[in-house]
PDB file of C-alpha atoms in Angstrom:
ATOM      1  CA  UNK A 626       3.413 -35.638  14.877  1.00 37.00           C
ATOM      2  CA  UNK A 627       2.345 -32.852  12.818  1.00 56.00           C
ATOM      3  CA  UNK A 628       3.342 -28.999  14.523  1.00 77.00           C
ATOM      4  CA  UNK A 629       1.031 -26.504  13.915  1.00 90.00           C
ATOM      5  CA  UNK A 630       2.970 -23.429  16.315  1.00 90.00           C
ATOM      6  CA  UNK A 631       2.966 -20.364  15.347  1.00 91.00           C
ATOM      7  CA  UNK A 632       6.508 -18.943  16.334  1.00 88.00           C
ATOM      8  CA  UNK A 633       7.248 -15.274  17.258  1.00 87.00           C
ATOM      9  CA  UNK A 634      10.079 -13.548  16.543  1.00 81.00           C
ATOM     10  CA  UNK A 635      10.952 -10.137  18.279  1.00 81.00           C
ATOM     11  CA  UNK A 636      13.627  -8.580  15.579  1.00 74.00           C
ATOM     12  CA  UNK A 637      15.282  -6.145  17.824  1.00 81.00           C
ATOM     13  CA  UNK A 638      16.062  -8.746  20.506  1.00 86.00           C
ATOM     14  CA  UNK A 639      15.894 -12.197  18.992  1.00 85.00           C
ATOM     15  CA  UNK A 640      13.849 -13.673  21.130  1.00 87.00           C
ATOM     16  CA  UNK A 641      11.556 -16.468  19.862  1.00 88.00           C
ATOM     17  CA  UNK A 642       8.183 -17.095  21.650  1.00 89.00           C
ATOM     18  CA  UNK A 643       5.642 -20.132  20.292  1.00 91.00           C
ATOM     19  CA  UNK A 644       2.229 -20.856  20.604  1.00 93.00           C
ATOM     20  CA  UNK A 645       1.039 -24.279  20.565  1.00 93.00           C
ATOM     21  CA  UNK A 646      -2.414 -23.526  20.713  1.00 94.00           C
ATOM     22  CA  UNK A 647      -3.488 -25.171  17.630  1.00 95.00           C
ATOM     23  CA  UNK A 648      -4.155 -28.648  17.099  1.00 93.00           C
ATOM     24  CA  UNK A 649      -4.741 -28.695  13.390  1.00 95.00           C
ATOM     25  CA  UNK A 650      -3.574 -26.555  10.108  1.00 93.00           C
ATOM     26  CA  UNK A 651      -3.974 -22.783  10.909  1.00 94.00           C
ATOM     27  CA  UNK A 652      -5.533 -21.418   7.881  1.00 94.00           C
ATOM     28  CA  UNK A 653      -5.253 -17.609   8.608  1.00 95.00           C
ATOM     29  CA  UNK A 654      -3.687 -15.240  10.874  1.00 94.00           C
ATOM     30  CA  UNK A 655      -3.422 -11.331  11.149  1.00 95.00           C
ATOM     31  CA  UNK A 656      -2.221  -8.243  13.473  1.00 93.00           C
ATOM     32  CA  UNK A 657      -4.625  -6.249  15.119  1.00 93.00           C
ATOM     33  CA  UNK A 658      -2.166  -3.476  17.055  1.00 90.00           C
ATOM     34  CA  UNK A 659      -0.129  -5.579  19.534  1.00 90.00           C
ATOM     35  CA  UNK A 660      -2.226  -8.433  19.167  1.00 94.00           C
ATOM     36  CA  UNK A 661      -2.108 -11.295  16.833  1.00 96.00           C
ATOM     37  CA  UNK A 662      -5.026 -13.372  15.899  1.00 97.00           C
ATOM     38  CA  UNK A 663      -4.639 -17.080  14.183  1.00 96.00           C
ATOM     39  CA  UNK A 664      -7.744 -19.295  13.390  1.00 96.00           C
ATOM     40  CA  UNK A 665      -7.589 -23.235  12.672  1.00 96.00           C
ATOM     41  CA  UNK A 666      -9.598 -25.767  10.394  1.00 96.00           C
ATOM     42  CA  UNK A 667     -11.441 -26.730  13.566  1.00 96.00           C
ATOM     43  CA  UNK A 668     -12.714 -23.676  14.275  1.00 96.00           C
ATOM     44  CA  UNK A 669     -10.190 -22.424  17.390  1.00 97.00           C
ATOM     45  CA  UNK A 670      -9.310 -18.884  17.291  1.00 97.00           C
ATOM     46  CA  UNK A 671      -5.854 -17.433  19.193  1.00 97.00           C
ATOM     47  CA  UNK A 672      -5.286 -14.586  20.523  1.00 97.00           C
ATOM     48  CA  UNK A 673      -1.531 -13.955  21.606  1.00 95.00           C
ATOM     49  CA  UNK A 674      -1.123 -10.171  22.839  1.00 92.00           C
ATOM     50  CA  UNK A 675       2.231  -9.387  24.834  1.00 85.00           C
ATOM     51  CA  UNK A 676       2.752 -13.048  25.910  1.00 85.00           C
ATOM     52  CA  UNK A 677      -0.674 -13.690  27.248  1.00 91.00           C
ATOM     53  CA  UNK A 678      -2.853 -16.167  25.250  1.00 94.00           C
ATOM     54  CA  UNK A 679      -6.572 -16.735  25.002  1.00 95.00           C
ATOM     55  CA  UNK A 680      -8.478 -18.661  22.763  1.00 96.00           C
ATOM     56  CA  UNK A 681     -12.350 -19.297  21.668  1.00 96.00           C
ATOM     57  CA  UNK A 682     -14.289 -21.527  19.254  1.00 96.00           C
ATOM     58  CA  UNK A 683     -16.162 -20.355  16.336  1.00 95.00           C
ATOM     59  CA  UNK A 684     -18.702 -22.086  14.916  1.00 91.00           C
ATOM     60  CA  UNK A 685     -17.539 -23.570  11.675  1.00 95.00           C
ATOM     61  CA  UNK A 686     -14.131 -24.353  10.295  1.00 96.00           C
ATOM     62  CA  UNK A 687     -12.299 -20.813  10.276  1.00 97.00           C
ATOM     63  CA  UNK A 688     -10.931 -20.378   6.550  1.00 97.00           C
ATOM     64  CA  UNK A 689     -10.102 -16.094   6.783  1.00 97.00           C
ATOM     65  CA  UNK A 690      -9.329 -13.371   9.454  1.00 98.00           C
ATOM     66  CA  UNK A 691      -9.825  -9.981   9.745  1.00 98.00           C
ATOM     67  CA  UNK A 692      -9.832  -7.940  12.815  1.00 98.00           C
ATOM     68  CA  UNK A 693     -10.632  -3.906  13.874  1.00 97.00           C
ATOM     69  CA  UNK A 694     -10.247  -2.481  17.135  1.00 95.00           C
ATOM     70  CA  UNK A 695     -12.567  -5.527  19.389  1.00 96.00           C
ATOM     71  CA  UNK A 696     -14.355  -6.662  16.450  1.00 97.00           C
ATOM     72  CA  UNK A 697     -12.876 -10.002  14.734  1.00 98.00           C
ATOM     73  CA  UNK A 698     -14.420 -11.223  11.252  1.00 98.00           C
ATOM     74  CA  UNK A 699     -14.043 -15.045  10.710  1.00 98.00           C
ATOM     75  CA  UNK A 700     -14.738 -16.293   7.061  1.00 97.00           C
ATOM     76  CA  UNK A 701     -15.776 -20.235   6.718  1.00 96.00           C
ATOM     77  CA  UNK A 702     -16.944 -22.822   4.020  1.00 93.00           C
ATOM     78  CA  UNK A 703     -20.993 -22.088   4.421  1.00 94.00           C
ATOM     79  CA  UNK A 704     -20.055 -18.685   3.138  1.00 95.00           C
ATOM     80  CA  UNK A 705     -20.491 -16.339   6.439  1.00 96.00           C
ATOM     81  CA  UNK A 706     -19.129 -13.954   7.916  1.00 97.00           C
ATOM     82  CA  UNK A 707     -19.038 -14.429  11.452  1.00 97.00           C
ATOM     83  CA  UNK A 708     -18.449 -11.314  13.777  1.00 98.00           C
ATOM     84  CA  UNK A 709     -16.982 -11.579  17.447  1.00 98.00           C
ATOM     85  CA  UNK A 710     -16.788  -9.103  20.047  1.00 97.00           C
ATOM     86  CA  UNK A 711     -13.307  -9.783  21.593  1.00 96.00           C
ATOM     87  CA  UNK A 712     -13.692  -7.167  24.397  1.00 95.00           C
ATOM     88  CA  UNK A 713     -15.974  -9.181  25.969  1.00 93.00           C
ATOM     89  CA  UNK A 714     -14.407 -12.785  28.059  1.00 92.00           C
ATOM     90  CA  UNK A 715     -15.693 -15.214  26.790  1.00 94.00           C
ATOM     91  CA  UNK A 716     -16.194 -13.838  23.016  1.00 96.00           C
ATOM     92  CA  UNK A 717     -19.763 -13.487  22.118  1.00 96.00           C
ATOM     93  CA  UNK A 718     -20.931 -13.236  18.176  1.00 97.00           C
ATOM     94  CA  UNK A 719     -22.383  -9.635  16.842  1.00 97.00           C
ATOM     95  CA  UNK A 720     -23.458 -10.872  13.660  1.00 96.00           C
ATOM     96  CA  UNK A 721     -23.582 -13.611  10.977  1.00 97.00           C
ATOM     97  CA  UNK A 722     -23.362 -12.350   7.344  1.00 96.00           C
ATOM     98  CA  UNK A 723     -24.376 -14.802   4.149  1.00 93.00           C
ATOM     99  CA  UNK A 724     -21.667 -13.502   2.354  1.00 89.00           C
ATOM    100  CA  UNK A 725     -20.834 -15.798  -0.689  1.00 94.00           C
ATOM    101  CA  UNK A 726     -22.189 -18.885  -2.167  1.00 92.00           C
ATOM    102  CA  UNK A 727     -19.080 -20.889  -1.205  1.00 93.00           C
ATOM    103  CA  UNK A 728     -16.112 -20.507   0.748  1.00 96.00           C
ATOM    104  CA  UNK A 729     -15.255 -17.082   2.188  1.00 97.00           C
ATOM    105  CA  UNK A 730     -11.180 -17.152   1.497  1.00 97.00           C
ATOM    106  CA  UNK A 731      -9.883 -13.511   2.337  1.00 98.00           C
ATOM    107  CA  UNK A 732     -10.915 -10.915   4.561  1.00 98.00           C
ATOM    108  CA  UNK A 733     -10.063  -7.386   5.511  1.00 98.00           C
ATOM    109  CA  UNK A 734     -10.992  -4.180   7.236  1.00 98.00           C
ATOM    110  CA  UNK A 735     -10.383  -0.913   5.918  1.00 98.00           C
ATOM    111  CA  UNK A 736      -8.149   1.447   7.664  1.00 96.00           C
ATOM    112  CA  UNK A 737     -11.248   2.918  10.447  1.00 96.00           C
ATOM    113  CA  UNK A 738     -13.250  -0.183  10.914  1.00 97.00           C
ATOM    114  CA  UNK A 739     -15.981   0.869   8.804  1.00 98.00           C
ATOM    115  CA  UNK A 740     -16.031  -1.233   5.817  1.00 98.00           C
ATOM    116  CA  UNK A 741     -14.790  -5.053   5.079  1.00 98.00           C
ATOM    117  CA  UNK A 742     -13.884  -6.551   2.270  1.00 98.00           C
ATOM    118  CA  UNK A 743     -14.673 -10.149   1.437  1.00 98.00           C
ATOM    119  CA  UNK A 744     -13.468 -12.517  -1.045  1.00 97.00           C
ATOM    120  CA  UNK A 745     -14.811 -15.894  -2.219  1.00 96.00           C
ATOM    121  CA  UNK A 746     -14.200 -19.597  -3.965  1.00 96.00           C
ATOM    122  CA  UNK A 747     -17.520 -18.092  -5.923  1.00 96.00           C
ATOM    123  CA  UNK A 748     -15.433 -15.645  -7.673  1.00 97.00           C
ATOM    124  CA  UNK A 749     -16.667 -12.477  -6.467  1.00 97.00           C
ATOM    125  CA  UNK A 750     -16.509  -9.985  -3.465  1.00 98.00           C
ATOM    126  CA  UNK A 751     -17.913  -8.274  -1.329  1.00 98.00           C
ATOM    127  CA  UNK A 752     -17.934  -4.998   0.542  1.00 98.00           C
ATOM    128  CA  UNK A 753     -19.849  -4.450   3.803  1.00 98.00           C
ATOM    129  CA  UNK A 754     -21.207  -1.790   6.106  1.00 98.00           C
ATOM    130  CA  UNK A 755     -19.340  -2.250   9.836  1.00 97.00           C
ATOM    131  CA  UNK A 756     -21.860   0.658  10.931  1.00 97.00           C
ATOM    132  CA  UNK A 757     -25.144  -1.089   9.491  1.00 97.00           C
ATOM    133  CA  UNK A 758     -23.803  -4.616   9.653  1.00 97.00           C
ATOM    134  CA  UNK A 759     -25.227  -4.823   5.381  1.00 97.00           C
ATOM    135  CA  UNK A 760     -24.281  -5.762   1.972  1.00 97.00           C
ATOM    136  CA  UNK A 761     -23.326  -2.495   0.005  1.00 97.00           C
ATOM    137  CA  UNK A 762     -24.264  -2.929  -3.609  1.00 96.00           C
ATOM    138  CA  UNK A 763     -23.774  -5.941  -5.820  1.00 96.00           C
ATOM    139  CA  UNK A 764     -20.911  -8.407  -5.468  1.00 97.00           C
ATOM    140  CA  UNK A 765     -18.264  -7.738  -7.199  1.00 97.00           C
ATOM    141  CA  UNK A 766     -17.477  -9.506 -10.502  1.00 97.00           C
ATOM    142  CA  UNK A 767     -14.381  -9.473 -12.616  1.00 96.00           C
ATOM    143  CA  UNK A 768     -12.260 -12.481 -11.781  1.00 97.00           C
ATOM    144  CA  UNK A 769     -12.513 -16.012 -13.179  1.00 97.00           C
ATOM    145  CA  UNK A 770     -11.624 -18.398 -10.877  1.00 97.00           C
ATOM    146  CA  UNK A 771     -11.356 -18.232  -6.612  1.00 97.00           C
ATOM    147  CA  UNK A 772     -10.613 -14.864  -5.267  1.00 98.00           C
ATOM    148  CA  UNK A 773      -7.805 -15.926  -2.573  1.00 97.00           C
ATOM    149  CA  UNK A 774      -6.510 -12.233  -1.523  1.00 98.00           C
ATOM    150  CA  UNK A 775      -8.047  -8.874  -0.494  1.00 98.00           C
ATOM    151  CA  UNK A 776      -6.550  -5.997   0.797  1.00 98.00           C
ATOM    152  CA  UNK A 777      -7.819  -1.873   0.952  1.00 98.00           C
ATOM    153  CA  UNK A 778      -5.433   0.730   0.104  1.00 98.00           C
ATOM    154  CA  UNK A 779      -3.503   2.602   3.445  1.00 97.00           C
ATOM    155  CA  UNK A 780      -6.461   5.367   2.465  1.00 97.00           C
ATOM    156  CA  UNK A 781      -9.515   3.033   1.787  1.00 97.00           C
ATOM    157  CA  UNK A 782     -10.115   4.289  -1.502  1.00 97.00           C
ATOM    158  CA  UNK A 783      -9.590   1.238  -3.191  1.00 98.00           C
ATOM    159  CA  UNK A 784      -9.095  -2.897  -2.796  1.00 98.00           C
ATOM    160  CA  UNK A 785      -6.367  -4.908  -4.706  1.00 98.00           C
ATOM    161  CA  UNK A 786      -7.759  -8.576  -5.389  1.00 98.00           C
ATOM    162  CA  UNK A 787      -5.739 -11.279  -6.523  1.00 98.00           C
ATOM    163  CA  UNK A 788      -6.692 -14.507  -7.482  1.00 98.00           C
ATOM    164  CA  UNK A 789      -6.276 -18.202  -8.852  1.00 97.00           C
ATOM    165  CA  UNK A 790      -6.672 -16.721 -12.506  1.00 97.00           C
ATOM    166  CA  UNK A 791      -3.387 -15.501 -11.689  1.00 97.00           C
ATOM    167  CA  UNK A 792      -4.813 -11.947 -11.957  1.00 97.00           C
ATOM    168  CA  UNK A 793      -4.576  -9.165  -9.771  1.00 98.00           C
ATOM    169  CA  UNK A 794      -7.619  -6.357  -9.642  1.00 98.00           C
ATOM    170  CA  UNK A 795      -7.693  -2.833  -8.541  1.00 97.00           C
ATOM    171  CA  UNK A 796     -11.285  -1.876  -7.176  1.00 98.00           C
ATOM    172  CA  UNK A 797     -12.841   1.703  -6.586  1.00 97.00           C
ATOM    173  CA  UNK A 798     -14.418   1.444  -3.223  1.00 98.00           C
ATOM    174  CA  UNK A 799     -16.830   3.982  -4.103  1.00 96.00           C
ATOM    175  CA  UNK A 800     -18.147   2.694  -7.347  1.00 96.00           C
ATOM    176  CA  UNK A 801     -17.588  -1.330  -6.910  1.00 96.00           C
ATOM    177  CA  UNK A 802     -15.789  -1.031 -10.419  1.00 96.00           C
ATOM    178  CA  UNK A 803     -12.716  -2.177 -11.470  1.00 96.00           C
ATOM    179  CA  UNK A 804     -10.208   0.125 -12.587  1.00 95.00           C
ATOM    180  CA  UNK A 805      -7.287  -0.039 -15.189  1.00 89.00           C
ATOM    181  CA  UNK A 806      -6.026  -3.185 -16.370  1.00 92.00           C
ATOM    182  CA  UNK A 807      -5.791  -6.412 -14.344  1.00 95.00           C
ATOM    183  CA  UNK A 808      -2.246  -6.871 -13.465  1.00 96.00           C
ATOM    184  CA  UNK A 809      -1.178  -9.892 -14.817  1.00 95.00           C
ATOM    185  CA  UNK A 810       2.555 -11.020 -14.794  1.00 94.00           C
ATOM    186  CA  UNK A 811       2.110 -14.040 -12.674  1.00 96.00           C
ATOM    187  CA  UNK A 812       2.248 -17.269 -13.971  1.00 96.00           C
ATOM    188  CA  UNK A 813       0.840 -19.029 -11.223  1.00 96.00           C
ATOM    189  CA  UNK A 814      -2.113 -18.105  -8.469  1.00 96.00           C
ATOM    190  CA  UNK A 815      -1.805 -15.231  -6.598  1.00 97.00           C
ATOM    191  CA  UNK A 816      -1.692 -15.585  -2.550  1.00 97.00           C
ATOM    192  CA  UNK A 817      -1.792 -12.989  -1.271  1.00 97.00           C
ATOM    193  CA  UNK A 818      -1.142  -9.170  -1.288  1.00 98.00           C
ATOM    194  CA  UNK A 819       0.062  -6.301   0.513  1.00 97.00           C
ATOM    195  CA  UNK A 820       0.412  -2.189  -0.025  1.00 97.00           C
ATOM    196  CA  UNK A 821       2.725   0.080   0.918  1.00 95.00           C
ATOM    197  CA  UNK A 822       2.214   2.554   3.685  1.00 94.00           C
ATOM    198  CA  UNK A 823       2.145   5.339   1.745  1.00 94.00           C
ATOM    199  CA  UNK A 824      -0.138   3.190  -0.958  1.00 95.00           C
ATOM    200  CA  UNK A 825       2.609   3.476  -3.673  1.00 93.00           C
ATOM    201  CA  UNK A 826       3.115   0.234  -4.453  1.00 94.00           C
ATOM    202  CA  UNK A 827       1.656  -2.837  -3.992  1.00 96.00           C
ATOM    203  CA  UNK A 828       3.555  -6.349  -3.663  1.00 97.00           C
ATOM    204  CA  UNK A 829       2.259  -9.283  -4.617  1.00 97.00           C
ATOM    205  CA  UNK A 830       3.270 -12.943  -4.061  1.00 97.00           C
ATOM    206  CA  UNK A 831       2.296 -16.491  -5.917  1.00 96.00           C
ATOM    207  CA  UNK A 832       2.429 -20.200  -6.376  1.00 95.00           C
ATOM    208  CA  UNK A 833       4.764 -19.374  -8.806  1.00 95.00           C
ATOM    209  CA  UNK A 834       7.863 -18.724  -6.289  1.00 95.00           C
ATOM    210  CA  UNK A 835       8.359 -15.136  -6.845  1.00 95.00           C
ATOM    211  CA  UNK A 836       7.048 -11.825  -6.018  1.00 95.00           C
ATOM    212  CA  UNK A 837       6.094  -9.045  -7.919  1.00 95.00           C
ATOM    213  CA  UNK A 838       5.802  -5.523  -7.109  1.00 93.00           C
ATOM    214  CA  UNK A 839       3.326  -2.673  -8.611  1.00 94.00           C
ATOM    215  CA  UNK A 840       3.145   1.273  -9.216  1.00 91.00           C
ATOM    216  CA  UNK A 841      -0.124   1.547  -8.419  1.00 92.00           C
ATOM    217  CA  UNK A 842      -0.324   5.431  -9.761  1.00 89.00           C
ATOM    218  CA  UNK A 843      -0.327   3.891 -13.565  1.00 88.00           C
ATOM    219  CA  UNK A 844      -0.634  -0.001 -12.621  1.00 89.00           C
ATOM    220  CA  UNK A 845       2.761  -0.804 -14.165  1.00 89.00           C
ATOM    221  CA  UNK A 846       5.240  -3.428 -12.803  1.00 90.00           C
ATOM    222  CA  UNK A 847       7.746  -2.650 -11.385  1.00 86.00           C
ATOM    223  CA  UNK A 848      10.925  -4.378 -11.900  1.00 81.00           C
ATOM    224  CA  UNK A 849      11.710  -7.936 -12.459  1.00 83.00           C
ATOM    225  CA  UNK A 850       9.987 -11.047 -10.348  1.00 89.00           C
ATOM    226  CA  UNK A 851      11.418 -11.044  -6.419  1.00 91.00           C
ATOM    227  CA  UNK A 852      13.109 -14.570  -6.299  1.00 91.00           C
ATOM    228  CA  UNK A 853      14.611 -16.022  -3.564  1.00 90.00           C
ATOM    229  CA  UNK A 854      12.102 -18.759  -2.493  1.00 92.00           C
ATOM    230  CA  UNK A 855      12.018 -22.384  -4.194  1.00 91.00           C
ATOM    231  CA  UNK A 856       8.393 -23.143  -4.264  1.00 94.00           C
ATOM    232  CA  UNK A 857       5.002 -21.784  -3.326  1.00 95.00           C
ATOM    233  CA  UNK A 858       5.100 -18.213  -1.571  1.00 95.00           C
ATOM    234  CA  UNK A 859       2.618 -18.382   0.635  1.00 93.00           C
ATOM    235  CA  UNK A 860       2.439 -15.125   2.302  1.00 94.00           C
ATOM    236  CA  UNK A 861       3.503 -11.444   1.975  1.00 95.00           C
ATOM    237  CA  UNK A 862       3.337  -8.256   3.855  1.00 94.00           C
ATOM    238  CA  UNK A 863       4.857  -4.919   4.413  1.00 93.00           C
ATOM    239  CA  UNK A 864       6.461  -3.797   7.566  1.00 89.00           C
ATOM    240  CA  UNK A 865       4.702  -0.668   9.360  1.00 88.00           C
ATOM    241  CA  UNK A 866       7.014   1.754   8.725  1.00 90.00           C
ATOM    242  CA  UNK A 867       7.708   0.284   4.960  1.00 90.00           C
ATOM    243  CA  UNK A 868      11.305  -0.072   5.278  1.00 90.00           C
ATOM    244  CA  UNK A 869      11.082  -4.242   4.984  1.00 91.00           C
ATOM    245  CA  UNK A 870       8.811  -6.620   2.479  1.00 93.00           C
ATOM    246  CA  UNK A 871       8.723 -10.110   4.361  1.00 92.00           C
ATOM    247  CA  UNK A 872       7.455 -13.273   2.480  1.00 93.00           C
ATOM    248  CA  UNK A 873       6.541 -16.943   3.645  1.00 92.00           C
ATOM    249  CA  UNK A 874       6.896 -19.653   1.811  1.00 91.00           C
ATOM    250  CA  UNK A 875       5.165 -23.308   1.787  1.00 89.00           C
ATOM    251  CA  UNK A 876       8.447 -24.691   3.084  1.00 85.00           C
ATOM    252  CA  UNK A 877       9.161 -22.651   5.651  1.00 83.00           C
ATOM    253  CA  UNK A 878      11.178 -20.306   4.330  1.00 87.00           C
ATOM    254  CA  UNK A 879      10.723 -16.376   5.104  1.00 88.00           C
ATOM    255  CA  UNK A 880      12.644 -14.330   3.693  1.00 90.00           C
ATOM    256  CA  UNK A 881      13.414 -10.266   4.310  1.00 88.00           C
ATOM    257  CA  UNK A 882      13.550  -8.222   1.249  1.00 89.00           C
ATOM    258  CA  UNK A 883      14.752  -4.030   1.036  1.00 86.00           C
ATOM    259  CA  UNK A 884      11.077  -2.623   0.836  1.00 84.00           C
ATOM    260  CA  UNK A 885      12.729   1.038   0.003  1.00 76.00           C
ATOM    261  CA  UNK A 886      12.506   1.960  -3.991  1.00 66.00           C
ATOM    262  CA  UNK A 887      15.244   4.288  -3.472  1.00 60.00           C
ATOM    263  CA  UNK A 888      17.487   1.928  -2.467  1.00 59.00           C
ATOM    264  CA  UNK A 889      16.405  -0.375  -5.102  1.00 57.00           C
ATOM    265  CA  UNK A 890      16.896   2.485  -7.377  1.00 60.00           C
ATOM    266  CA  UNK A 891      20.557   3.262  -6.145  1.00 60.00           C
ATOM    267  CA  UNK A 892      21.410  -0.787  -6.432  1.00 60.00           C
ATOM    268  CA  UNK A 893      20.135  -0.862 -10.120  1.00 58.00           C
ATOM    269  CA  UNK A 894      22.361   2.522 -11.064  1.00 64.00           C
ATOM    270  CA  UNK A 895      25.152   1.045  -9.120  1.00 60.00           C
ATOM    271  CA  UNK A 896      24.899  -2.045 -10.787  1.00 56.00           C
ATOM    272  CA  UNK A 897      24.530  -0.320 -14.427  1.00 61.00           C
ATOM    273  CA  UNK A 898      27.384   1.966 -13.789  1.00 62.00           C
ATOM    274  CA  UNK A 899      25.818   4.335 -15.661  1.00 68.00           C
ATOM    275  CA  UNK A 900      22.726   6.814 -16.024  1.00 65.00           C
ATOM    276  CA  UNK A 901      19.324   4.612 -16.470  1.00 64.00           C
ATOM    277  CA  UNK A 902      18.151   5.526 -20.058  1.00 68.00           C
ATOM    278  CA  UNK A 903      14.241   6.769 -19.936  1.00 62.00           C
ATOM    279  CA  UNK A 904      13.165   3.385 -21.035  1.00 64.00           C
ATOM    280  CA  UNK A 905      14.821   1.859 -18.366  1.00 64.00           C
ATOM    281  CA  UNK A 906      13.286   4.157 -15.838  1.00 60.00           C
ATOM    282  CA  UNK A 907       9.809   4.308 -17.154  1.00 55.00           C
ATOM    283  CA  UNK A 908      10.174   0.392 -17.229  1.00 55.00           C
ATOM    284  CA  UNK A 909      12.171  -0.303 -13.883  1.00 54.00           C
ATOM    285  CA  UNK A 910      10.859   2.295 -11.314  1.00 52.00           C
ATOM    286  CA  UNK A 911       7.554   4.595  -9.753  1.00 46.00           C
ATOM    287  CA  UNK A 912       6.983   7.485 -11.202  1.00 44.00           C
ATOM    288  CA  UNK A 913       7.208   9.760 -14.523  1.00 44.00           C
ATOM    289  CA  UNK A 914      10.705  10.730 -15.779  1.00 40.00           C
ATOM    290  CA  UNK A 915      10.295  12.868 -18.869  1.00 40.00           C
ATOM    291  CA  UNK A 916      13.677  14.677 -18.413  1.00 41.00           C
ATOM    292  CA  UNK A 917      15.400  13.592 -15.400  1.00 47.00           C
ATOM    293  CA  UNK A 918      17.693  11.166 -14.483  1.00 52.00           C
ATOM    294  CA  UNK A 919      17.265   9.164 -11.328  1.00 51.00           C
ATOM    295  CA  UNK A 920      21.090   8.181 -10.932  1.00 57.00           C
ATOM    296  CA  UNK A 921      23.556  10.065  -9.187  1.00 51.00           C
ATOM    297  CA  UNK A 922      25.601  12.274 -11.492  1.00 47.00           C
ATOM    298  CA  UNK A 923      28.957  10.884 -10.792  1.00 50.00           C
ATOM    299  CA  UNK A 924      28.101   7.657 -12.055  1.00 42.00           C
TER     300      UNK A 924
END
């Protein structure tokens, strides 16, 4: 038989916990706090918080999650936006938005609650009002092919998208425009996407196997491709306090990568065993480095 658990992990004292929930492919899951939410192709939604487990049904296949506080956002193929009220046993629906023309792939929430971000097979997003439950603006437009990944900035001010043009967009929030360059260094779809605490960087991971990551300041690279997976990465996210990058891939592989520059920084000097010319810095690493040198002295 097919096993569609979810297994937890607790890092500091290895203890595994699964949930068996689901009886068919889980499509999307996220953290909300201490809780995690997971949502299936036949519409079950899971809530796991500190062992206990509840579940409910929406309405149509569940393709994306987002969740905020009590309020979860389920994407599906008729291209809504369903909104649940969690605080309430059993869940009861807020809202249903008619969000894209085709599958609603990627959801999330900015940092307060206040807006969401939605992302389509039509191409194009979407940016809501949590207060007014309404469209705000036009749909985005930029991509060319199936947006599969959204995510807002730590701050809000903006929303990477990445997509199966292999492309990866910067968005200001406040204008719906695009900004800079798309990123493009992929040479496969992008999955999925995730910033850095402190919004420095984003990472970004593909069908291609690798991941990249990106000085969002001046939407540069940074560095060379992330590889450690053998096929499709799936899945990639930041850890809270930004110390760890983990990454899932297709085969079950996940994989904990050093999410510190500096370190990365001291690894490439040590590795040089020398000072990092300015092309090598501008190149390599964050940041502007007109006159300094980034290496310890000694080296």
């Amino acid at each position: 038989t097919t096993n569609f658990d979810i297994s937890i992990l607790n890092l500091e004292t290895d203890e595994m916990q699964t949930i068996s929930e689901h009886q068919n492919i889980i499509s999307d899951m996220v953290w909300n706090g201490s809780r995690l939410i997971s949502g299936d192709v036949d519409g079950r939604v899971v809530i796991w918080e500190a062992g206990e487990i509840s579940t409910f049904n929406n309405n149509e296949p569940v393709l994306s999650v987002a969740a905020t506080g009590d309020r979860v956002a389920i994407g599906d193929s008729q291209g809504s936006i369903t909104l649940w009220d969690i605080s309430i046993s059993p869940p009861e629906v807020i809202d249903q938005l008619d969000a894209h023309e085709d599958n609603v792939l990627t959801l999330d929430f900015n940092f307060d609650g206040t807006r969401l971000i939605s992302g389509g097979r039509d191409n194009t997003l979407t940016l809501w009002d949590m207060n007014t439950l309404t469209q705000i603006g036009e749909s985005w437009t930029g991509h060319t092919n199936q947006v599969i990944a959204v995510t807002f900035s730590p701050d809000g001010q903006f929303v990477a998208s990445g997509s199966q043009d292999n492309s990866i967009l910067i968005w200001d929030v406040a204008s719906g425009q695009a900004v800079g360059t798309p990123l493009t260094g992929h040479i496969g779809f992008v999955t999925d996407l995730a910033y850095s605490p402190d919004g420095s960087v984003l990472v970004s991971s593909s069908n291609d196997s690798t991941l990249l990551m990106w000085d969002t300041a001046v939407f540069r690279q940074l560095g060379l491709p992330l590889r450690r997976h053998s096929n499709v990465v799936f899945s990639v996210d930041y850890s809270a306090d930004g110390k760890w990058i983990v990454s899932g891939g297709i085969n079950g592989d996940i994989v904990l990568w050093n999410g510190s520059l500096s370190d990365w920084t001291l690894t490439a000097c040590n590795f040089a065993n020398r000072p990092l010319s300015a092309t090598e810095q501008q190149e390599f690493f964050a940041g502007d480095f007109p006159s300094s040198n980034i290496c310890p002295l000694d080296l």
